[in-house]
PDB file of N, CA and C in Angstrom:
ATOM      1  N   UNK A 948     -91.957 -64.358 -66.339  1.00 48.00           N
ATOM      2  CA  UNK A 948     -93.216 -64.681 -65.692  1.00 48.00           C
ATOM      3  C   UNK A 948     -92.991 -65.583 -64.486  1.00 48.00           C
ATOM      4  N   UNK A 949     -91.872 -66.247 -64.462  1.00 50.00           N
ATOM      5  CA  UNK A 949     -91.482 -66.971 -63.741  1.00 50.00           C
ATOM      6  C   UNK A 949     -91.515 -66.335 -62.286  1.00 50.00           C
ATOM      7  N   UNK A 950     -90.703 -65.068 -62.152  1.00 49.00           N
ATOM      8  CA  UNK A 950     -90.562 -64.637 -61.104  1.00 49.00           C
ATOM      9  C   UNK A 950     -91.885 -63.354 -60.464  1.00 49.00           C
ATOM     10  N   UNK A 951     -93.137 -63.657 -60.910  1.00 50.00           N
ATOM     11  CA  UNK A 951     -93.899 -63.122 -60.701  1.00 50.00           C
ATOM     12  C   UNK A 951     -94.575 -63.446 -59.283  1.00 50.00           C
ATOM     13  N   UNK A 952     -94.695 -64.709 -58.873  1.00 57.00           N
ATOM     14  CA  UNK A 952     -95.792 -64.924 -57.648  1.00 57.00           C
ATOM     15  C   UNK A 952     -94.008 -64.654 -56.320  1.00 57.00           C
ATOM     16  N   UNK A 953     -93.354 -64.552 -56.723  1.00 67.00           N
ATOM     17  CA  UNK A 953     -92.221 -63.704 -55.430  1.00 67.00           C
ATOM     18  C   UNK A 953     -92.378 -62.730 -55.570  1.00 67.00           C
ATOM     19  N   UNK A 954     -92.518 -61.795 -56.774  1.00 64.00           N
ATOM     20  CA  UNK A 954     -92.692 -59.909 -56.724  1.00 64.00           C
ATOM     21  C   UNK A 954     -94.157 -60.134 -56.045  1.00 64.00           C
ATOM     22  N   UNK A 955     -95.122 -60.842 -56.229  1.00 69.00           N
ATOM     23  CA  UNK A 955     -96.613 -60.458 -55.525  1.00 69.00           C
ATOM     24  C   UNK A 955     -96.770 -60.792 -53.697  1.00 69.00           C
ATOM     25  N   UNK A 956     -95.968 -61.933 -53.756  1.00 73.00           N
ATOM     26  CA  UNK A 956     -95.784 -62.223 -52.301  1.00 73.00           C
ATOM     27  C   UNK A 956     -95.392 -60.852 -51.655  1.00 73.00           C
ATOM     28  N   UNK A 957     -93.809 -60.842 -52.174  1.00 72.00           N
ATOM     29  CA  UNK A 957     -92.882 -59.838 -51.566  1.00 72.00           C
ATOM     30  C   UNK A 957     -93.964 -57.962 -51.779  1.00 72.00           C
ATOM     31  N   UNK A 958     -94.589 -58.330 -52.701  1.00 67.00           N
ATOM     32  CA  UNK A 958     -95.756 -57.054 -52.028  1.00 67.00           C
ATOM     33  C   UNK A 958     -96.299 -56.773 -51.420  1.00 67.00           C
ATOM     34  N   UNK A 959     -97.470 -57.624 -51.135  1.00 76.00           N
ATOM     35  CA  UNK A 959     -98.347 -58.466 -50.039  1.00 76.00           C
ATOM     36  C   UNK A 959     -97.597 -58.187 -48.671  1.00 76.00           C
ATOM     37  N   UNK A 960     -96.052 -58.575 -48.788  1.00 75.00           N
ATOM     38  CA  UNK A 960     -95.494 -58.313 -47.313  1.00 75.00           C
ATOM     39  C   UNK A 960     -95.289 -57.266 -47.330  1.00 75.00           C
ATOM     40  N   UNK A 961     -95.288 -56.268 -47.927  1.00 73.00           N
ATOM     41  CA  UNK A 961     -94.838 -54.764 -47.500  1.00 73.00           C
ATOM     42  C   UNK A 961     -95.918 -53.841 -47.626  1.00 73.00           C
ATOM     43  N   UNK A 962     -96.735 -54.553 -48.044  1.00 79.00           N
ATOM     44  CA  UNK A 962     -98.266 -54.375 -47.884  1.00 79.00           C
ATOM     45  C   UNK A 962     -98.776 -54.205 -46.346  1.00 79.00           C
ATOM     46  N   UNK A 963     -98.278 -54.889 -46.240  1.00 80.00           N
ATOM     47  CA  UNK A 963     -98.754 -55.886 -44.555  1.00 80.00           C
ATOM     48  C   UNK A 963     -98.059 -54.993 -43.913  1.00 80.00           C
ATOM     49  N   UNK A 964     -96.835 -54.765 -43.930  1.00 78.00           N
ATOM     50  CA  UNK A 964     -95.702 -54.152 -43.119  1.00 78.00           C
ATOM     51  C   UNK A 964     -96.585 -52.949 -42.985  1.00 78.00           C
ATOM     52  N   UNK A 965     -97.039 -51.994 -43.756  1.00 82.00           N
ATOM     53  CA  UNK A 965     -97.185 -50.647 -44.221  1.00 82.00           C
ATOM     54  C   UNK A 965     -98.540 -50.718 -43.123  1.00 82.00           C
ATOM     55  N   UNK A 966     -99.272 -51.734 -43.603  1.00 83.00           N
ATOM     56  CA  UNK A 966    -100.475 -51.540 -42.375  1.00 83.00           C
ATOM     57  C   UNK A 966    -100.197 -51.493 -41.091  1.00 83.00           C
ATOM     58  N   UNK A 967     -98.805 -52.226 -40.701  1.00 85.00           N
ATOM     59  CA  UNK A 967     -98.682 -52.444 -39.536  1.00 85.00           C
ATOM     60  C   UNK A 967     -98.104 -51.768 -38.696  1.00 85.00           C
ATOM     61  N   UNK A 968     -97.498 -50.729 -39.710  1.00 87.00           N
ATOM     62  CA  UNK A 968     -96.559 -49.463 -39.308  1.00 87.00           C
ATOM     63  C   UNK A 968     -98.045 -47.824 -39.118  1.00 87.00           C
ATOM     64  N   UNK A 969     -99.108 -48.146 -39.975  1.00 86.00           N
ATOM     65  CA  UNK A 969     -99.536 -47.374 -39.521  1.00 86.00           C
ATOM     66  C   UNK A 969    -100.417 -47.622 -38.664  1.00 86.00           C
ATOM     67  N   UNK A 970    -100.662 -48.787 -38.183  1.00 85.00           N
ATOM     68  CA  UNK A 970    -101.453 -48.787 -37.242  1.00 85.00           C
ATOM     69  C   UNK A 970    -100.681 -48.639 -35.458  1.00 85.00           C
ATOM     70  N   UNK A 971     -99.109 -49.179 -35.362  1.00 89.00           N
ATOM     71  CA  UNK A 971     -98.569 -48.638 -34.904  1.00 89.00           C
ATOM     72  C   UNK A 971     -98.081 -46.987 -34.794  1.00 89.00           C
ATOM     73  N   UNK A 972     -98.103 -46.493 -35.853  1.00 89.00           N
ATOM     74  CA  UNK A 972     -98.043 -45.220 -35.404  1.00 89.00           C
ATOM     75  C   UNK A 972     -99.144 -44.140 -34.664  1.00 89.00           C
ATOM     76  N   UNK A 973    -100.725 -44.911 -34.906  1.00 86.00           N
ATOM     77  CA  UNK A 973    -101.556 -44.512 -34.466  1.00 86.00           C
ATOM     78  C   UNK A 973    -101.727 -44.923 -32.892  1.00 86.00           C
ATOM     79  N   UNK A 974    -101.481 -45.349 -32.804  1.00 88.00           N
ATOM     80  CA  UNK A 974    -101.656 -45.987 -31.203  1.00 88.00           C
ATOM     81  C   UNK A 974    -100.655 -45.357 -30.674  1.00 88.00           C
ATOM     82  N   UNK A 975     -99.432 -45.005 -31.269  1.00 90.00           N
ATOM     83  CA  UNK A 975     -98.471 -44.659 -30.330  1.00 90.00           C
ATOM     84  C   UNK A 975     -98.889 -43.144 -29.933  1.00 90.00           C
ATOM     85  N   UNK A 976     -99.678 -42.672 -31.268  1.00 89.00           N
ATOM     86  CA  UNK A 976     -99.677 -41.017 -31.043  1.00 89.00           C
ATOM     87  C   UNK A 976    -101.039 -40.881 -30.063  1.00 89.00           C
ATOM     88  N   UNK A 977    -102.164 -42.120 -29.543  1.00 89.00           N
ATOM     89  CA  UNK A 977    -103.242 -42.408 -29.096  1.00 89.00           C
ATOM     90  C   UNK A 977    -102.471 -42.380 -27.455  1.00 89.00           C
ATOM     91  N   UNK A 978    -101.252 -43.141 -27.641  1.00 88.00           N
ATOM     92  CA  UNK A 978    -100.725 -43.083 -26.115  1.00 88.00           C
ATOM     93  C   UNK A 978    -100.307 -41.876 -25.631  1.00 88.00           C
ATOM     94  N   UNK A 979     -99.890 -41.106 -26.818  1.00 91.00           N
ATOM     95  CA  UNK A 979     -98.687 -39.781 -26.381  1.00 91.00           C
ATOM     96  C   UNK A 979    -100.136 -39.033 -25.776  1.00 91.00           C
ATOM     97  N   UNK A 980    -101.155 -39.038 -26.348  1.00 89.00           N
ATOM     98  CA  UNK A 980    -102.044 -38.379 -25.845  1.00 89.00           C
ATOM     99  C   UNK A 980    -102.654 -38.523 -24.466  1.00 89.00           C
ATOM    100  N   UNK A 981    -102.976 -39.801 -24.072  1.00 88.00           N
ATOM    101  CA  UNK A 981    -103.611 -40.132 -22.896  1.00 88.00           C
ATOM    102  C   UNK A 981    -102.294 -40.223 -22.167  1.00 88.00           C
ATOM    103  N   UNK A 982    -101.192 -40.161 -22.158  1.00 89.00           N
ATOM    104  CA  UNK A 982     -99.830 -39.434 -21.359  1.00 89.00           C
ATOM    105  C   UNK A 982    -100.083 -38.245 -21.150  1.00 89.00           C
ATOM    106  N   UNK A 983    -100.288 -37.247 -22.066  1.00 92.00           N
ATOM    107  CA  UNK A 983    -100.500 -36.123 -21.643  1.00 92.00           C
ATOM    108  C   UNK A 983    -101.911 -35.456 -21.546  1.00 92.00           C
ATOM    109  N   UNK A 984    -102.668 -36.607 -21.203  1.00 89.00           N
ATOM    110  CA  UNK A 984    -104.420 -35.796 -20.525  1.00 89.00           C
ATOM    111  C   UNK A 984    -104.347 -35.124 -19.429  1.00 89.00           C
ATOM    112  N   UNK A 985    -104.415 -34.346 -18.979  1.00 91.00           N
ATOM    113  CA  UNK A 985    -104.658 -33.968 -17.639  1.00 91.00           C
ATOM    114  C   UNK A 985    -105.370 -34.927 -16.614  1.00 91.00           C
ATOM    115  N   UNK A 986    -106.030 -35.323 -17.263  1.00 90.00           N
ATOM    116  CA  UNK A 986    -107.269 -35.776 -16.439  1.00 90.00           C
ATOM    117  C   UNK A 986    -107.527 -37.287 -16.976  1.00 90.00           C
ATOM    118  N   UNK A 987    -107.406 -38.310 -16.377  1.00 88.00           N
ATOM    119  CA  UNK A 987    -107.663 -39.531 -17.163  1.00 88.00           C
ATOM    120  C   UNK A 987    -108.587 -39.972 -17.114  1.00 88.00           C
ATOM    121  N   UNK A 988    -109.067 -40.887 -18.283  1.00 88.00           N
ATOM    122  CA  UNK A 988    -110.349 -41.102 -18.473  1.00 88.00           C
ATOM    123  C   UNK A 988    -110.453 -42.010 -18.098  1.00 88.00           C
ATOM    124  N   UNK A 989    -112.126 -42.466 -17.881  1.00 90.00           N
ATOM    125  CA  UNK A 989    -112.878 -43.350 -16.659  1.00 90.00           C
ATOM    126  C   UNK A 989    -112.402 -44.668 -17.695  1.00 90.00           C
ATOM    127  N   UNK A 990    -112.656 -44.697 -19.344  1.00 88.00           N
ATOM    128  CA  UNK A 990    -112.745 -45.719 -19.869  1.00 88.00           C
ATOM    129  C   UNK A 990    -111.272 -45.724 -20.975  1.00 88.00           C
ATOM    130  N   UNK A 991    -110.245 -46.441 -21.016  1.00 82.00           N
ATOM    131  CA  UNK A 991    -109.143 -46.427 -21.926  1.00 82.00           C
ATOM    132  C   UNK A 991    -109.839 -46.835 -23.253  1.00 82.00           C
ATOM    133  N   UNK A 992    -111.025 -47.170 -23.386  1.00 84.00           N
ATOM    134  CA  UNK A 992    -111.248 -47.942 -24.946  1.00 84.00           C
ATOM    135  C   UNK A 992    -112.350 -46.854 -25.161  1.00 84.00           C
ATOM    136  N   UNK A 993    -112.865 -45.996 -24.946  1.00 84.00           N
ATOM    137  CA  UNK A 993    -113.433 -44.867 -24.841  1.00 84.00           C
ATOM    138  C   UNK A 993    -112.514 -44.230 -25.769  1.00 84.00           C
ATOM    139  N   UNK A 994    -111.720 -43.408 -24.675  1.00 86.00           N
ATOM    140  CA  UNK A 994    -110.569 -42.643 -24.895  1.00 86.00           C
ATOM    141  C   UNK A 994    -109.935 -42.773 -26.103  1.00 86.00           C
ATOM    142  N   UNK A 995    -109.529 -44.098 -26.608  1.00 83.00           N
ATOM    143  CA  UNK A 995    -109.017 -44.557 -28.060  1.00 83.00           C
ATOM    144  C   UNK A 995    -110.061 -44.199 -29.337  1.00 83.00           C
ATOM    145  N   UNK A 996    -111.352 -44.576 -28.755  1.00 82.00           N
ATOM    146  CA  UNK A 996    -111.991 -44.610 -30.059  1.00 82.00           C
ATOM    147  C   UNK A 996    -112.152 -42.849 -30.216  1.00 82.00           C
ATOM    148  N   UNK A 997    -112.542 -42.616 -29.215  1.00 82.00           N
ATOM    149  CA  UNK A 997    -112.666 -41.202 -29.781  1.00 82.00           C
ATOM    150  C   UNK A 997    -111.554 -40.422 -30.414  1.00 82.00           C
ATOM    151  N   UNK A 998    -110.019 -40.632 -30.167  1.00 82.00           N
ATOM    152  CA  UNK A 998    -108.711 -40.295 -30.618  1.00 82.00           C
ATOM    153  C   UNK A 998    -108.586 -40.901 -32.091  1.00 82.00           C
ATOM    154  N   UNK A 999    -109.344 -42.133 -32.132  1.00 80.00           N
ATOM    155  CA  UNK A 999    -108.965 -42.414 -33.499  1.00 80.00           C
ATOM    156  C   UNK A 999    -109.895 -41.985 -34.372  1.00 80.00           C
ATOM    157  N   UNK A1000    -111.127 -41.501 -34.316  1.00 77.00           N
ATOM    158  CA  UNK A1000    -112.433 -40.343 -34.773  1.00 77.00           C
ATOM    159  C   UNK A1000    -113.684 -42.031 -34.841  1.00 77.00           C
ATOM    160  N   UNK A1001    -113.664 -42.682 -34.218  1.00 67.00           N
ATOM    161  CA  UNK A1001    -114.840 -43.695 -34.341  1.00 67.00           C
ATOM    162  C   UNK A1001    -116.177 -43.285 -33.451  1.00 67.00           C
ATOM    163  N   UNK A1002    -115.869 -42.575 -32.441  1.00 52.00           N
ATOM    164  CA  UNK A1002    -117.036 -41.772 -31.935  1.00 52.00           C
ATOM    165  C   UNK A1002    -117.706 -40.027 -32.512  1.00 52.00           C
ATOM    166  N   UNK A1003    -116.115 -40.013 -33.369  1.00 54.00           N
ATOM    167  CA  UNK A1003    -117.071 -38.382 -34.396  1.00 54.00           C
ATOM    168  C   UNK A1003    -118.419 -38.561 -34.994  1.00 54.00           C
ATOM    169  N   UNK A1004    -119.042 -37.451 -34.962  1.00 57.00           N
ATOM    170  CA  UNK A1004    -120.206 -37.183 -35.711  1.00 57.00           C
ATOM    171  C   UNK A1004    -120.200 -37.715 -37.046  1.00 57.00           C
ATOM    172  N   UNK A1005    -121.184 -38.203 -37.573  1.00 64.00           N
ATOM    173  CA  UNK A1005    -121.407 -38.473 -38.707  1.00 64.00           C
ATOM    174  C   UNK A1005    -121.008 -37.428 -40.082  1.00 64.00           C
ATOM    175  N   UNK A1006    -120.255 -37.241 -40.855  1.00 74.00           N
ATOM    176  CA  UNK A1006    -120.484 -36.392 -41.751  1.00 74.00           C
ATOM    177  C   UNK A1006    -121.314 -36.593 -42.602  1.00 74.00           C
ATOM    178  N   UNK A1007    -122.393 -35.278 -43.113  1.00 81.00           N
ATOM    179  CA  UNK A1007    -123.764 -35.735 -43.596  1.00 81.00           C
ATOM    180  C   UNK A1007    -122.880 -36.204 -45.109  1.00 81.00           C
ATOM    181  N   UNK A1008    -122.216 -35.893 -45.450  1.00 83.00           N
ATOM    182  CA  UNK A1008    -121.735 -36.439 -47.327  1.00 83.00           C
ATOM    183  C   UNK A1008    -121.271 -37.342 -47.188  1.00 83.00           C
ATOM    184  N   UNK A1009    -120.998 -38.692 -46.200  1.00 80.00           N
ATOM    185  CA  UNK A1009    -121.329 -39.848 -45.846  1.00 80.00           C
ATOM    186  C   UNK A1009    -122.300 -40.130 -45.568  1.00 80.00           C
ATOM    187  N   UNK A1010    -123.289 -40.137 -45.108  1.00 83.00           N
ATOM    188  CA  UNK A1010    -124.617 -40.530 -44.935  1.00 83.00           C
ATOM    189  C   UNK A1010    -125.108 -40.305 -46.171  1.00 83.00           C
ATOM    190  N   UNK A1011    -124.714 -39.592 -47.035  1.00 87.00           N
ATOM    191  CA  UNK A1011    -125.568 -39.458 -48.668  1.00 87.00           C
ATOM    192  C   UNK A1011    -125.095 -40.385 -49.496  1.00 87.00           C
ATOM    193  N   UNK A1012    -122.930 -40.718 -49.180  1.00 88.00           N
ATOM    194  CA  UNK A1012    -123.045 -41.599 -50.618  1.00 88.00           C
ATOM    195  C   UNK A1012    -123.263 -42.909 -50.115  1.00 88.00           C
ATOM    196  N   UNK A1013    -123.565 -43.105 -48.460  1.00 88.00           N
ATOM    197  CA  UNK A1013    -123.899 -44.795 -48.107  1.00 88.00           C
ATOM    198  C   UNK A1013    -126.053 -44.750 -48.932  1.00 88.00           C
ATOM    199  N   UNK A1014    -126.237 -43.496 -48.457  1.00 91.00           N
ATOM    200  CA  UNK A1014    -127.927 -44.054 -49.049  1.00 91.00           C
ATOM    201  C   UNK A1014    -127.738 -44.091 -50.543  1.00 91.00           C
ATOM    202  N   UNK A1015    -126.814 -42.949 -51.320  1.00 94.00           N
ATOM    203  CA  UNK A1015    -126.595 -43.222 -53.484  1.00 94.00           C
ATOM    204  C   UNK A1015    -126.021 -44.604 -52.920  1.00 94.00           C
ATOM    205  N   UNK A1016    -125.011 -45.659 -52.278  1.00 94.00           N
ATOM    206  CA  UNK A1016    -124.430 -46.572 -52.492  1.00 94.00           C
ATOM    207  C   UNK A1016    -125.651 -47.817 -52.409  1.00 94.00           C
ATOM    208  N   UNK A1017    -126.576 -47.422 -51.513  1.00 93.00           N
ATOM    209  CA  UNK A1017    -127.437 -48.557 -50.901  1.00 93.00           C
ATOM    210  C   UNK A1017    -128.678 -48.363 -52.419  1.00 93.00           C
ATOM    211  N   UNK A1018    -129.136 -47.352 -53.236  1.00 94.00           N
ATOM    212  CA  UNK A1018    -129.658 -47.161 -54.094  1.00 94.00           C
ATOM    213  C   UNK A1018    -129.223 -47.682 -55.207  1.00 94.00           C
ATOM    214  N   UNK A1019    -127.684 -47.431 -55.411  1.00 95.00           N
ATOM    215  CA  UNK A1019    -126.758 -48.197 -56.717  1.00 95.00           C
ATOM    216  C   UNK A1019    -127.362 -49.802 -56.861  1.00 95.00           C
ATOM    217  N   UNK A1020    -126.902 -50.430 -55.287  1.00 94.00           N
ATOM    218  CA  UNK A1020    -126.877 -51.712 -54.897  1.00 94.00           C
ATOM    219  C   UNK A1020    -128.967 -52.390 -55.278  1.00 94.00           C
ATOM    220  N   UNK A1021    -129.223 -51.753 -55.411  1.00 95.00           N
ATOM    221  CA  UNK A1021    -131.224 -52.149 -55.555  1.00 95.00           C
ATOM    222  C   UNK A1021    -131.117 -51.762 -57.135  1.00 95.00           C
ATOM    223  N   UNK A1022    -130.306 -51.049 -57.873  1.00 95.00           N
ATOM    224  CA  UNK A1022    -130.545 -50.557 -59.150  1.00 95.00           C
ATOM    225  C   UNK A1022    -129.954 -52.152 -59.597  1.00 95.00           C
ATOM    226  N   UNK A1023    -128.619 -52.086 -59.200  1.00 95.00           N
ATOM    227  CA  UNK A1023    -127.639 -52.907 -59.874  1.00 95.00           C
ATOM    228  C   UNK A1023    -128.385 -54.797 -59.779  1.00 95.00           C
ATOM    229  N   UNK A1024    -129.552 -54.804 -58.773  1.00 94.00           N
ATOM    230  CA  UNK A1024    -130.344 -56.148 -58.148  1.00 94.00           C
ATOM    231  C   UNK A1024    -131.498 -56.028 -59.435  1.00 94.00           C
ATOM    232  N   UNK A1025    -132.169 -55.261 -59.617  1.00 94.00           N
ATOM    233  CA  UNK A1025    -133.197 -54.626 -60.504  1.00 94.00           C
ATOM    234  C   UNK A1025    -132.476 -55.417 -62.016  1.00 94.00           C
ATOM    235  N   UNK A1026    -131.731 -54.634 -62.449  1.00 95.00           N
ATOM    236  CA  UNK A1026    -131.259 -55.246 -63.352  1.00 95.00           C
ATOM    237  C   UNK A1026    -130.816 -56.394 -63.926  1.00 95.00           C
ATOM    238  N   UNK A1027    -130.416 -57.148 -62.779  1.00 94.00           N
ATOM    239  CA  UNK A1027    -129.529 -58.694 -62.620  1.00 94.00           C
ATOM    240  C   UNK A1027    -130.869 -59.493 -62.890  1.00 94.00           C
ATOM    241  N   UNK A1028    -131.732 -59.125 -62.107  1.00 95.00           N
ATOM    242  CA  UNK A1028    -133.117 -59.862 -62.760  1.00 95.00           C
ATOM    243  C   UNK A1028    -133.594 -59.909 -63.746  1.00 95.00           C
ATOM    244  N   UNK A1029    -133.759 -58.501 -63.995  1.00 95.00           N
ATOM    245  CA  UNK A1029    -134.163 -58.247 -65.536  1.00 95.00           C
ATOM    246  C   UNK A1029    -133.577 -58.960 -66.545  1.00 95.00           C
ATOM    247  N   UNK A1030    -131.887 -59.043 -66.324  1.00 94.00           N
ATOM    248  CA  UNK A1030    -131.700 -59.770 -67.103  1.00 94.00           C
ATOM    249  C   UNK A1030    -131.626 -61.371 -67.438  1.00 94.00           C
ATOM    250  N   UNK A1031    -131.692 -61.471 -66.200  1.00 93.00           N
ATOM    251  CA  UNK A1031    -132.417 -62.891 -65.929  1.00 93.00           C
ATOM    252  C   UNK A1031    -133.197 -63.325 -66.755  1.00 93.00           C
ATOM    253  N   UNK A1032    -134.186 -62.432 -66.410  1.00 93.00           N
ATOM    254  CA  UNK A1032    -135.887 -62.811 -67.411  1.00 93.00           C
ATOM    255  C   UNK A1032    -135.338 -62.713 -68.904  1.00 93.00           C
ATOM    256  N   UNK A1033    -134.489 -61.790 -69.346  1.00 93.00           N
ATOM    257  CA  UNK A1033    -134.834 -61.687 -70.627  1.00 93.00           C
ATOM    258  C   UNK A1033    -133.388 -62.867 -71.340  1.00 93.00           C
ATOM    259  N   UNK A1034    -132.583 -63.297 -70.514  1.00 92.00           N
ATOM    260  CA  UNK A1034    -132.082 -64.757 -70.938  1.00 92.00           C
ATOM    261  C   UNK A1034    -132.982 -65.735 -70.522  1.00 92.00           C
ATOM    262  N   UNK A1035    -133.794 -65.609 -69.878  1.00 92.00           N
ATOM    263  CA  UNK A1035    -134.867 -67.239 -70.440  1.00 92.00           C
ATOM    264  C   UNK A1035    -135.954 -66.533 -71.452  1.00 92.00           C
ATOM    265  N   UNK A1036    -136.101 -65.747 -72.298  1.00 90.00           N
ATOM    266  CA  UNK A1036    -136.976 -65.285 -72.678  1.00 90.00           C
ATOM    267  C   UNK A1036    -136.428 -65.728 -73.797  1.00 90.00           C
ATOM    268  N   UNK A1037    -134.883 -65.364 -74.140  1.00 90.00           N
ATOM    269  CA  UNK A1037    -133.924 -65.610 -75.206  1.00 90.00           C
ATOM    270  C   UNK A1037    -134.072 -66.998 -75.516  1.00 90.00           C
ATOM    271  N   UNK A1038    -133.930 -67.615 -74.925  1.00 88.00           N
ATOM    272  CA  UNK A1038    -133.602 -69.142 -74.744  1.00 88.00           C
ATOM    273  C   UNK A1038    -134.775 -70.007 -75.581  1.00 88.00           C
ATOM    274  N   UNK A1039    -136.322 -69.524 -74.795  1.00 82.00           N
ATOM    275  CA  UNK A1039    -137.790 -69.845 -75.530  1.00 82.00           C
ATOM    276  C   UNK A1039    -137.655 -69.555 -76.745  1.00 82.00           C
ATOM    277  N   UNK A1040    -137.036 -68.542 -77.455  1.00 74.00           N
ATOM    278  CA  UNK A1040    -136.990 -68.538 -78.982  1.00 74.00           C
ATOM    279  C   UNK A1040    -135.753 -69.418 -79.293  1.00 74.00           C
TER     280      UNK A1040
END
């Protein structure tokens, strides 16, 4: 047990690494592209977001499980109260 918070560190860093490798690899393949545009674009931060899909269309089966997620989240509030009430209800007896 001893040597547990070095195996979690030493995860954490290759954790980190792994993000950092793919976020480098995305940019690099974001450059290979605007290298080979024909035509360059008016805006470079434009150009990126749309390469990395932040300007794609919405897919509608995202827009459904953010409204089931935003519905979960009012069910899961609903309840927390409820049970609220019925531990001071507990309590009076």
């Amino acid at each position: 047990a001893a040597g547990m918070p070095a195996v979690g560190s030493r995860l954490k860093s290759l954790e980190r690494h792994d993000l950092f490798a793919i976020v480098e690899y995305f940019l690099f393949a974001v450059l290979v592209a605007l290298y080979e545009e024909p035509e360059k674009p008016n805006s470079a931060l434009d150009f990126l977001k749309h390469h990395l899909g932040a300007s794609a269309p919405e897919n509608p089966e995202i827009e459904a499980l953010r409204l089931e997620v935003a519905e979960m989240k009012e069910k899961y509030e609903a309840v927390l109260e409820e049970n609220k009430k019925l531990k001071t209800k507990v309590k009076i007896y």
